[in-house]
Short mmCIF file of C-alpha atoms and ligand atoms in Angstrom, two decimals:
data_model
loop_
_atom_site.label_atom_id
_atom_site.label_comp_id
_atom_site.label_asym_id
_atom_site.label_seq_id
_atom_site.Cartn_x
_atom_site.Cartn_y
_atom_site.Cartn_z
CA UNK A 1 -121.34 55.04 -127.90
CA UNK A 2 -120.02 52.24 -125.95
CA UNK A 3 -122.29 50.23 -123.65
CA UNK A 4 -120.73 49.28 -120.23
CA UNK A 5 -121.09 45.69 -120.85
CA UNK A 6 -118.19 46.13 -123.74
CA UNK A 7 -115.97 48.36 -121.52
CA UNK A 8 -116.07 45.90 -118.91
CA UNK A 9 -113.59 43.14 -119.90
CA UNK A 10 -114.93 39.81 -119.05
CA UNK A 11 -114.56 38.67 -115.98
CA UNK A 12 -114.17 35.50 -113.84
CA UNK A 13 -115.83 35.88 -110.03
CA UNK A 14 -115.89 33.21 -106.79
CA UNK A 15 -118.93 32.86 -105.25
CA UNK A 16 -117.98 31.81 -101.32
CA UNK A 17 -121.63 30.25 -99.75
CA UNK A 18 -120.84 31.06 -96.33
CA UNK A 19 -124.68 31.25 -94.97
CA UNK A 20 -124.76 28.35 -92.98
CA UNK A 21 -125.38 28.21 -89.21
CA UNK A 22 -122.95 25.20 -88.30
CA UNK A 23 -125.68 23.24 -86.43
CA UNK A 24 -123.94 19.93 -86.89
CA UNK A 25 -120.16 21.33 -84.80
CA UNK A 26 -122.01 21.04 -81.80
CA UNK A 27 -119.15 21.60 -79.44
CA UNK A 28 -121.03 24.31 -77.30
CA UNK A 29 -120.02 27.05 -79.29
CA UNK A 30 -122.57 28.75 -81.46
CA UNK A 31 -120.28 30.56 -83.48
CA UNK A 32 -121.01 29.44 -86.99
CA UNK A 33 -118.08 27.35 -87.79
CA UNK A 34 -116.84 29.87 -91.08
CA UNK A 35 -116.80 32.62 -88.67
CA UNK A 36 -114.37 30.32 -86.29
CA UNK A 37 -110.76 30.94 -85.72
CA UNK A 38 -107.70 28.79 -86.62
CA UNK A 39 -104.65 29.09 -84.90
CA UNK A 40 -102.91 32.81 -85.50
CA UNK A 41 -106.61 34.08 -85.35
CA UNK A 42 -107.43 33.89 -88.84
CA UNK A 43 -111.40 32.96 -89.39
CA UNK A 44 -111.34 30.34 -91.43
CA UNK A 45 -113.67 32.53 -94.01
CA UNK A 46 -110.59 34.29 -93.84
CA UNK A 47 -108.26 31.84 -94.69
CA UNK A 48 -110.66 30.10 -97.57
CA UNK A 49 -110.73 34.18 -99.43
CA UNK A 50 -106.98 34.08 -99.12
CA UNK A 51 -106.95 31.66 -101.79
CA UNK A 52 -108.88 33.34 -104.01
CA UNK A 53 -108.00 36.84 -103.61
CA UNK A 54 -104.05 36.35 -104.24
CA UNK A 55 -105.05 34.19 -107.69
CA UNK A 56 -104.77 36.39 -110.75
CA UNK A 57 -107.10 33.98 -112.43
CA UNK A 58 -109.84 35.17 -109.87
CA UNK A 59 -111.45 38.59 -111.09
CA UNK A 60 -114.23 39.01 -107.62
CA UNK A 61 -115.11 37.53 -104.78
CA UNK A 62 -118.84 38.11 -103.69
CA UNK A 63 -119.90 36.00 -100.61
CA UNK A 64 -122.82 35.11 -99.96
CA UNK A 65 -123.62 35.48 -95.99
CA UNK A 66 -126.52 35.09 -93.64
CA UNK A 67 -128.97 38.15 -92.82
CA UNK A 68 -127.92 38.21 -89.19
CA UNK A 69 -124.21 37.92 -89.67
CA UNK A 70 -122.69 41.12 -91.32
CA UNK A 71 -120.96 41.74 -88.11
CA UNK A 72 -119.52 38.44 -88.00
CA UNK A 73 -118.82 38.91 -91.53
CA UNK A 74 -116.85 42.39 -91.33
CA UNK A 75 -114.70 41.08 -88.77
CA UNK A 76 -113.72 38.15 -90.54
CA UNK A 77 -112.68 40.57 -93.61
CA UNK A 78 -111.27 43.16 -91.86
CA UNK A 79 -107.45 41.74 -91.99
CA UNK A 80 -108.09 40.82 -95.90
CA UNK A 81 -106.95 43.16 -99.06
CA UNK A 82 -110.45 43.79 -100.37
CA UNK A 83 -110.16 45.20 -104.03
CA UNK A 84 -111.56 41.70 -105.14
CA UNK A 85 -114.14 41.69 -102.53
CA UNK A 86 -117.40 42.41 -103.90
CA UNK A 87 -120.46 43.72 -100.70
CA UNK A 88 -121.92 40.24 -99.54
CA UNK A 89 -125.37 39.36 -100.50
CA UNK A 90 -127.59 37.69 -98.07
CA UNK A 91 -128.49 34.30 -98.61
CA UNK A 92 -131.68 32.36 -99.27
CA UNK A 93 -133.56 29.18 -97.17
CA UNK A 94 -131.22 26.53 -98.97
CA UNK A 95 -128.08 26.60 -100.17
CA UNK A 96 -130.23 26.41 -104.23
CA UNK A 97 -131.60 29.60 -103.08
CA UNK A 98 -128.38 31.37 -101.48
CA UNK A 99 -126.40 30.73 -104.73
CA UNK A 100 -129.27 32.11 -107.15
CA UNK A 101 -129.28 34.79 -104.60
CA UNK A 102 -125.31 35.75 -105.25
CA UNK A 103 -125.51 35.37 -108.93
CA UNK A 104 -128.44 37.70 -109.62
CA UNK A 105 -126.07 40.25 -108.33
CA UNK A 106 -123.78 39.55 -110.92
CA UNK A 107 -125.89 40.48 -113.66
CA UNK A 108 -124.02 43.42 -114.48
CA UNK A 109 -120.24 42.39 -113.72
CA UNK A 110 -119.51 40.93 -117.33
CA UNK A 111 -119.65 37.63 -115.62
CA UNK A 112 -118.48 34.97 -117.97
CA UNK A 113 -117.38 31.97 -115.49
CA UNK A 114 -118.24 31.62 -112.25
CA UNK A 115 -116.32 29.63 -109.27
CA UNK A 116 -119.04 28.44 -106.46
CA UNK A 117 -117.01 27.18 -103.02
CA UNK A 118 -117.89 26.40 -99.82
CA UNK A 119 -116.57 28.93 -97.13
CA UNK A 120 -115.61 26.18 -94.69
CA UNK A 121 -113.18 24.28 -97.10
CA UNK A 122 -109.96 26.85 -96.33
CA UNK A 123 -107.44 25.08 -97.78
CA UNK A 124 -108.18 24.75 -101.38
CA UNK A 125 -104.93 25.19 -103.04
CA UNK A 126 -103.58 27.29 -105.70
CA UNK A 127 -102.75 25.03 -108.08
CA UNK A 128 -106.45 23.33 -108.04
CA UNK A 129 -107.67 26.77 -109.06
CA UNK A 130 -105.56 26.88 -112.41
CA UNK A 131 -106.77 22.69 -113.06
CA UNK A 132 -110.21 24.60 -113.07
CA UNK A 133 -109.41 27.39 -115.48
CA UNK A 134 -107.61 25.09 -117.53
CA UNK A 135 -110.38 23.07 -117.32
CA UNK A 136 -112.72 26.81 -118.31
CA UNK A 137 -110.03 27.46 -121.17
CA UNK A 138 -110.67 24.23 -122.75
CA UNK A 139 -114.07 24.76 -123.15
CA UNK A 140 -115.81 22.67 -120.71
CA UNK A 141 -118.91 24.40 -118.99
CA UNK A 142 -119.39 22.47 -115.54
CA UNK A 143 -116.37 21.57 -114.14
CA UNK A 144 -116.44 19.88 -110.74
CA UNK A 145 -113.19 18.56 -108.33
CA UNK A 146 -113.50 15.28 -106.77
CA UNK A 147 -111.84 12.61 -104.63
CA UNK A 148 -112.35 8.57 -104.86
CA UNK A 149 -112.81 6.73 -101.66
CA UNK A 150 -109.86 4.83 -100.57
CA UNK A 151 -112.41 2.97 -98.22
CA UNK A 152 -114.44 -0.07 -99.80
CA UNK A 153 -117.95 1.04 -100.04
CA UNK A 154 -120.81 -0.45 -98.86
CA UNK A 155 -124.49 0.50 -99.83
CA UNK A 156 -127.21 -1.07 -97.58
CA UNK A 157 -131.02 -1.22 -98.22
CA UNK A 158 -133.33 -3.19 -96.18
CA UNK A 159 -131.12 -5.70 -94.22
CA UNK A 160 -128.78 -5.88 -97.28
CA UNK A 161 -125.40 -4.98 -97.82
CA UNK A 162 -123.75 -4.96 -101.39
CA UNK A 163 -120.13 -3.92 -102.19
CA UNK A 164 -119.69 -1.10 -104.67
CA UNK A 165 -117.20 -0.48 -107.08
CA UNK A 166 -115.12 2.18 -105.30
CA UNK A 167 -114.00 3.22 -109.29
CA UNK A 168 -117.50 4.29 -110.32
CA UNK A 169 -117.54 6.17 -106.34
CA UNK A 170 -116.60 10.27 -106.92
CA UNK A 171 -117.18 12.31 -103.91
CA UNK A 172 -117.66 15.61 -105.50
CA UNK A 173 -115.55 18.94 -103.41
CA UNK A 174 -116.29 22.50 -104.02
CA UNK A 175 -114.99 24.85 -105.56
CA UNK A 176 -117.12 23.59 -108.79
CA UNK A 177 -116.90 26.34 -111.44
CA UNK A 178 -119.42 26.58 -114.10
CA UNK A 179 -119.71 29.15 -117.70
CA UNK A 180 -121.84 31.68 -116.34
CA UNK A 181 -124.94 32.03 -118.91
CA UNK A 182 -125.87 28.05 -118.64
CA UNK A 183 -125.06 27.99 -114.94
CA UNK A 184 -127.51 31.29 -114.02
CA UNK A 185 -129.92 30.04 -116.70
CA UNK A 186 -130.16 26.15 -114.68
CA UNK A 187 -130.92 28.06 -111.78
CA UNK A 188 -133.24 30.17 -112.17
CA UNK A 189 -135.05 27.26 -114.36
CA UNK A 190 -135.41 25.91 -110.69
CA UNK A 191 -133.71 22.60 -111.84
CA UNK A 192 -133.77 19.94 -109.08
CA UNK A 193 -135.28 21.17 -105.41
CA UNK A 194 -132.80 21.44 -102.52
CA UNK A 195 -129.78 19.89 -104.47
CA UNK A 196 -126.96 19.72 -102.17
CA UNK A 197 -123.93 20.75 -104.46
CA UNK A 198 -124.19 23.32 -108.07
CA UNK A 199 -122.78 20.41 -110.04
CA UNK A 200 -126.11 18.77 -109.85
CA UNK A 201 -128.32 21.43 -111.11
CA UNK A 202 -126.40 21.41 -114.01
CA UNK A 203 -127.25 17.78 -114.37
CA UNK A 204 -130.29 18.26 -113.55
CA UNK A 205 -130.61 20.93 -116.51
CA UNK A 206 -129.06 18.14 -118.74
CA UNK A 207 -125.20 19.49 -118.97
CA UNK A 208 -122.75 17.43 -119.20
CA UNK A 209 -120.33 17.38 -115.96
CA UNK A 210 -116.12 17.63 -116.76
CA UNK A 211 -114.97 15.57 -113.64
CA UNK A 212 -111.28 16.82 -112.36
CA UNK A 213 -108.89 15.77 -109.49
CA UNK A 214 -110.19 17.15 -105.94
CA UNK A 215 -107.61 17.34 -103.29
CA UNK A 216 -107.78 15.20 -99.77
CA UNK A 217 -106.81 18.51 -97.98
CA UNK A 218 -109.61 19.96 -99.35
CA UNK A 219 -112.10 18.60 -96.83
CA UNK A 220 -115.05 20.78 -95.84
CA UNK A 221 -115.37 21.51 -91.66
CA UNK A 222 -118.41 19.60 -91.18
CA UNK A 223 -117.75 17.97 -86.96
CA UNK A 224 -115.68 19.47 -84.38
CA UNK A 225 -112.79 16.62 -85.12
CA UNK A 226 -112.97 17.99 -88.54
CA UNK A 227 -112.43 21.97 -86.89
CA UNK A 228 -109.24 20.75 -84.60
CA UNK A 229 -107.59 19.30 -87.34
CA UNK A 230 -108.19 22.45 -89.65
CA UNK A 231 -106.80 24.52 -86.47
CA UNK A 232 -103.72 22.04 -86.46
CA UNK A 233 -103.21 22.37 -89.88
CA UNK A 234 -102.90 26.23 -89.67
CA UNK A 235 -100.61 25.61 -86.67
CA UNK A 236 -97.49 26.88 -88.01
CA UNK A 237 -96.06 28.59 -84.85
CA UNK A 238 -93.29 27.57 -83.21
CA UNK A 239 -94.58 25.15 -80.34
CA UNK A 240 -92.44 24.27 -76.62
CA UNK A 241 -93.31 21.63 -74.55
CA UNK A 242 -95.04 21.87 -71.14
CA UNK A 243 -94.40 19.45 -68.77
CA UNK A 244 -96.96 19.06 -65.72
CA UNK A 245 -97.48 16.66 -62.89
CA UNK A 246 -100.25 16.27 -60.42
CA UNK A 247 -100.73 13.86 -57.26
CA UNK A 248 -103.73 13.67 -54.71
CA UNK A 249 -104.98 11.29 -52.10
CA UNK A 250 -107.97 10.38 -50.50
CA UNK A 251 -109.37 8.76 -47.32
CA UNK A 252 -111.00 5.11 -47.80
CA UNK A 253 -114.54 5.25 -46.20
CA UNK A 254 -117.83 3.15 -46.11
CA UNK A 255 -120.67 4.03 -47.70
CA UNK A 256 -118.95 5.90 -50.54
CA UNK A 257 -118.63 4.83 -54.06
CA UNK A 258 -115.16 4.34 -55.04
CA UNK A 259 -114.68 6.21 -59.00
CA UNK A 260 -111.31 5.96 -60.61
CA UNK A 261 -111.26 7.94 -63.55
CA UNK A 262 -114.66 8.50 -63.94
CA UNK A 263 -115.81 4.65 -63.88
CA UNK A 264 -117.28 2.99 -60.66
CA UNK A 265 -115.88 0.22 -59.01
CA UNK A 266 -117.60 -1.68 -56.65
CA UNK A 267 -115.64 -2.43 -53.70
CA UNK A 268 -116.29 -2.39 -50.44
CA UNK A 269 -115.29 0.91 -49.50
CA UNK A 270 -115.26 4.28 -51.72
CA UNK A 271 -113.17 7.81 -51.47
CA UNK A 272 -114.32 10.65 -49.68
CA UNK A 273 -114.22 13.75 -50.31
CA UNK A 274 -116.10 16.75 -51.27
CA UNK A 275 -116.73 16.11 -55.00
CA UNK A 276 -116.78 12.59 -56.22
CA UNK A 277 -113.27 11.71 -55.01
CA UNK A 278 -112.16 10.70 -57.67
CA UNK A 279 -108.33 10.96 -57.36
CA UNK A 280 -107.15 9.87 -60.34
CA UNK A 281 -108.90 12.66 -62.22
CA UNK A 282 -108.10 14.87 -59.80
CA UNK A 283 -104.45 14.36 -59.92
CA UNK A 284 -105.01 14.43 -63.63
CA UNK A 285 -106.34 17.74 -63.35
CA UNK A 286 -103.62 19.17 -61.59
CA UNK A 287 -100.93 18.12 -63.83
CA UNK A 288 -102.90 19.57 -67.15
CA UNK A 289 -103.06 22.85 -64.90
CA UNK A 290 -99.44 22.52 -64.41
CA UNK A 291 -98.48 23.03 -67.65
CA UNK A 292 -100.03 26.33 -68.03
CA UNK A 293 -99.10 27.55 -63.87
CA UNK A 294 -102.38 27.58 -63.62
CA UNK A 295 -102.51 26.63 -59.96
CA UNK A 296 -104.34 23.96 -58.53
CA UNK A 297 -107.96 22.13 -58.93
CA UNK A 298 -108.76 23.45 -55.53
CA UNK A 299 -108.09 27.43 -57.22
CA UNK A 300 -110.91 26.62 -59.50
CA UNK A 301 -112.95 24.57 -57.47
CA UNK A 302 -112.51 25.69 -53.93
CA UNK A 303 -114.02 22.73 -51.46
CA UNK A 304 -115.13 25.73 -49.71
CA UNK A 305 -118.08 26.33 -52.48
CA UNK A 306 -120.99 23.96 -52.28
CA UNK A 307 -122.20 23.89 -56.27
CA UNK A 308 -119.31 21.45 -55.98
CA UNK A 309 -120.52 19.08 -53.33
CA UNK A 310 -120.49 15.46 -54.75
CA UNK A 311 -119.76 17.08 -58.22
CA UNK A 312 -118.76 15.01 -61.15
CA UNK A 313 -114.50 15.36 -61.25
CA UNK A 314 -115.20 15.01 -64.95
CA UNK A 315 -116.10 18.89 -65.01
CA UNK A 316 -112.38 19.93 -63.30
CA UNK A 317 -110.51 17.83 -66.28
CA UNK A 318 -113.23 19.77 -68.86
CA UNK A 319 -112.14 23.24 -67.12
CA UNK A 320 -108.62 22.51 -66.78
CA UNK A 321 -108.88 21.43 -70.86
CA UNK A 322 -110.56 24.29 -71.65
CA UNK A 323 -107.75 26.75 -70.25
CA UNK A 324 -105.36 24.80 -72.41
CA UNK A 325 -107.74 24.96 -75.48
CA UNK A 326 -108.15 29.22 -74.73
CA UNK A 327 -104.08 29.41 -74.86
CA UNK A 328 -104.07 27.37 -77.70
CA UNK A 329 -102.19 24.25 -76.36
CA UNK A 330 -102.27 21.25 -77.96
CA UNK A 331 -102.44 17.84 -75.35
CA UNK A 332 -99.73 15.22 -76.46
CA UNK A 333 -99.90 12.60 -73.74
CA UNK A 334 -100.69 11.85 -70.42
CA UNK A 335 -99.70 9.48 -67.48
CA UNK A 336 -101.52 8.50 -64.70
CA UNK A 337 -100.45 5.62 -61.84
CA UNK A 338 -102.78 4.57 -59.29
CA UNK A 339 -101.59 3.61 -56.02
CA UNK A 340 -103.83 1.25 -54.07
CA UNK A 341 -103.74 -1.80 -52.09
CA UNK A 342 -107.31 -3.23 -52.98
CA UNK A 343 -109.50 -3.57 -55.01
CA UNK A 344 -107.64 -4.52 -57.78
CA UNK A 345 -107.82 -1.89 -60.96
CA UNK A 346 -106.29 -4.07 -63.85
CA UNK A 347 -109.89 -5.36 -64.70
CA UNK A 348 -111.20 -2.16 -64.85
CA UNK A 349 -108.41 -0.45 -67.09
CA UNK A 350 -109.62 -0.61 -70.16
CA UNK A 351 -113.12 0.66 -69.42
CA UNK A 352 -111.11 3.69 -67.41
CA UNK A 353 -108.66 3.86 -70.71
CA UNK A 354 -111.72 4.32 -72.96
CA UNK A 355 -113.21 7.11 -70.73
CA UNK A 356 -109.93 8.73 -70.26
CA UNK A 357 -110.12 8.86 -74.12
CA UNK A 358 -113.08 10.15 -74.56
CA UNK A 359 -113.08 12.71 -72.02
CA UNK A 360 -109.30 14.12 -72.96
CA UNK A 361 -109.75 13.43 -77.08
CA UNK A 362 -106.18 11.66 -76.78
CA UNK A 363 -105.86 8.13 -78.41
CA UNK A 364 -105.56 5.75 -76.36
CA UNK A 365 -102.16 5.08 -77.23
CA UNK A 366 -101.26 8.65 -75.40
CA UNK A 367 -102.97 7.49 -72.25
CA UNK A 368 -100.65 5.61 -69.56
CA UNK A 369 -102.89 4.12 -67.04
CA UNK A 370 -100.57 2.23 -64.36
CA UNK A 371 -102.15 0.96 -60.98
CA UNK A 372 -99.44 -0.72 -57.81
CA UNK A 373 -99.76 -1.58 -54.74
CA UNK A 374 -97.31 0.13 -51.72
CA UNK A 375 -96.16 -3.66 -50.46
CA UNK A 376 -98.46 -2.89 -47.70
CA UNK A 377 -96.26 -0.45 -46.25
CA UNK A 378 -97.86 2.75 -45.87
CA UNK A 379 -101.23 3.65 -45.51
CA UNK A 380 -101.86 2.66 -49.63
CA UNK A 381 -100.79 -0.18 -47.73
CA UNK A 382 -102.79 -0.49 -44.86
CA UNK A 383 -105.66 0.63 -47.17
CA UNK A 384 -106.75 3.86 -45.48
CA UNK A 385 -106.61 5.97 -49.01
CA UNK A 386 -105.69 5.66 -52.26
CA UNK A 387 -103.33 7.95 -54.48
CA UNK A 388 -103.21 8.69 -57.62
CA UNK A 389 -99.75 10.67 -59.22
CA UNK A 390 -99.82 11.97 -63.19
CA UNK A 391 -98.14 13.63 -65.60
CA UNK A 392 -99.17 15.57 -68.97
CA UNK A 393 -97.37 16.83 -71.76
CA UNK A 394 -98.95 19.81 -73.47
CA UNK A 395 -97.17 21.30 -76.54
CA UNK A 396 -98.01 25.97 -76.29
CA UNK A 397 -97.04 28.67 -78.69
CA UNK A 398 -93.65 30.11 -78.22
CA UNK A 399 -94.67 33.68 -76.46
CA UNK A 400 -97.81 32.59 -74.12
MG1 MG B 501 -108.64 15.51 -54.54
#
């Protein structure tokens, strides 16, 4: 009689390492970054199984998951076909371990090559799946993607720099796919401790490594810059602009600091107010809260409420950013002009423009920063207050 293993036709199965806890996103959120949304609210585990499920030249998909995230997990399947999805296995203390882990349970699945990819690198394409097979078809047994660096490279040690020859450089990309027997054999040897890709067990077990094209677009979610560009690449709705404009003013007094866009400048006299004064940000504020009619700084920070007293103006334009970020806005430019008599702002602009920068994300080449005086006229001009008017261009999916 038969034995399953000959029934069975041979098959080829993706291995998605999905374990990690994303401690190095650190953008407040603890979601671990595989269990993150892109735009449309696909995960982006979601949107790296995609990839493999509608390839023919992919048999299973098993991922491999951390213990405490099968809810997480479920979720993130539950809009996916799943007659290629094998039940996850949990992972192990490294990423060595998690893999081992995943193909131990592949024992008896006929296994002959196996596909290991990272779960936060969703946008593998097709077509670098069939180099791979082609790459399997032709015989080789480790077969790992990789880009060059466009950069020059430098390499320091000690207090020494030396230039490297950026041809010899391969920064190796996942998925890496591997004949099965060698692969499970190299790691269960326990070849190499900790290694930080599969490719290198196998060199570590003495195989020879079949080096293909990777793919730029291929880049694994590591930051949180790296997280809003994968969300803007999945951004294929239709977008409209928002336009929003803000303007505030406030009373000149002694004994107050003056802050213009979050940087102090001394001067003889500084803003009051409740919170810091600062009326640049404040007007700032208002305009990014404009282009989602979201009322006014003063709805979500009423002067009325004392946590606010002498609060940093830096936590309105984080709140008022945040509301944009939850509606899945995207922040194009901004415009800000400052209307004051004295002191003067111009050598202070670039220090505001570099804060402005930092605390909006925006280059600084989206940032107008204008400052005038009124002529005199006025009271700009007869320096009892300072104004501040701006405007803010925020780009929101079609139906809001
Ligand atoms: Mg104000």
């Amino acid at each position: 009689m038969a034995q399953p293993e000959q029934i069975m036709p041979e098959q080829t199965i993706a291995i998605i390492v999905a374990g990690g806890t994303a401690q190095r996103l650190k953008d407040g959120d603890n979601t671990p970054k595989q269990y993150r949304n892109l735009t449309g609210g696909k995960t982006v585990l979601a949107q790296t199984l995609q990839n493999f499920i509608q390839h023919s030249g992919i048999d299973k998909i098993l991922c491999v998951i951390h213990k405490d995230h099968e809810d997480l997990y479920q979720r993130a399947i539950a809009p996916l076909p799943k007659d290629k999805i094998l039940p996850p296995v949990f992972g192990g203390n490294t990423r060595q371990d998690s893999v081992l882990n995943g193909l131990k349970s592949l024992e008896n699945q006929n296994c002959k090559s196996v596909f290991v990819h990272d779960a936060a690198r969703p946008f593998l394409s097709l077509r670098l799946i069939d180099d791979i097979l082609e790459a399997l078809k032709h015989g080789h047994i480790a077969i790992l993607p990789c880009t060059q660096p466009v950069d020059t490279v430098k390499y320091q040690q000690d207090n020494h720099f030396e230039t490297l020859d950026r041809q010899n450089i391969y920064l190796a990309q996942t998925p890496q796919a591997f004949a099965f027997a060698p692969f499970f054999q190299a790691h269960l040897s326990g070849a190499g401790k900790n290694m930080t890709d599969d490719a290198a067990v196998m060199e570590q077990s003495g195989h020879k490594i079949h080096i293909i094209n990777g793919e730029a677009a291929n880049f694994k979610i590591t930051t949180a810059e790296d997280y809003k560009k994968a969300r803007q690449m999945t951004d294929s709705q239709p977008k409209v602009p928002h336009i929003g404009t803000g303007f505030d003013v406030h009373r000149l007094v002694s004994g107050r600091p003056l802050i213009l866009c979050n940087i102090e400048i001394p001067h003889i006299k500084g803003l009051d107010g409740h919170s810091d004064a600062d009326v640049a940000l404040h007007a700032l504020t208002d305009a990014l809260l404009g282009t989602l009619g979201a009322g006014d700084i003063g709805t979500h920070f009423p002067p009325s409420d004392n946590q606010w007293k002498n609060a940093n103006s830096a936590l309105f334009l984080a709140k008022a950013l945040e509301l944009i970020e939850a509606a899945n806005g995207r922040l194009i430019n901004l415009d800000i002009t400052i209307l004051a008599e004295k002191p003067k702002i111009l050598p202070y602009r670039q220090a505001m423009l570099a804060r402005l920068s930092e605390l909006t994300g925006l280059p600084e080449q989206c940032i107008g920063l204008k400052a005038t005086t009124t002529e005199g006229l006025g009271f700009v001009g007869r320096e009892e207050g300072i104004a501040a008017q701006a405007s803010a261009l925020v780009l929101y999916p079609e139906r809001l």
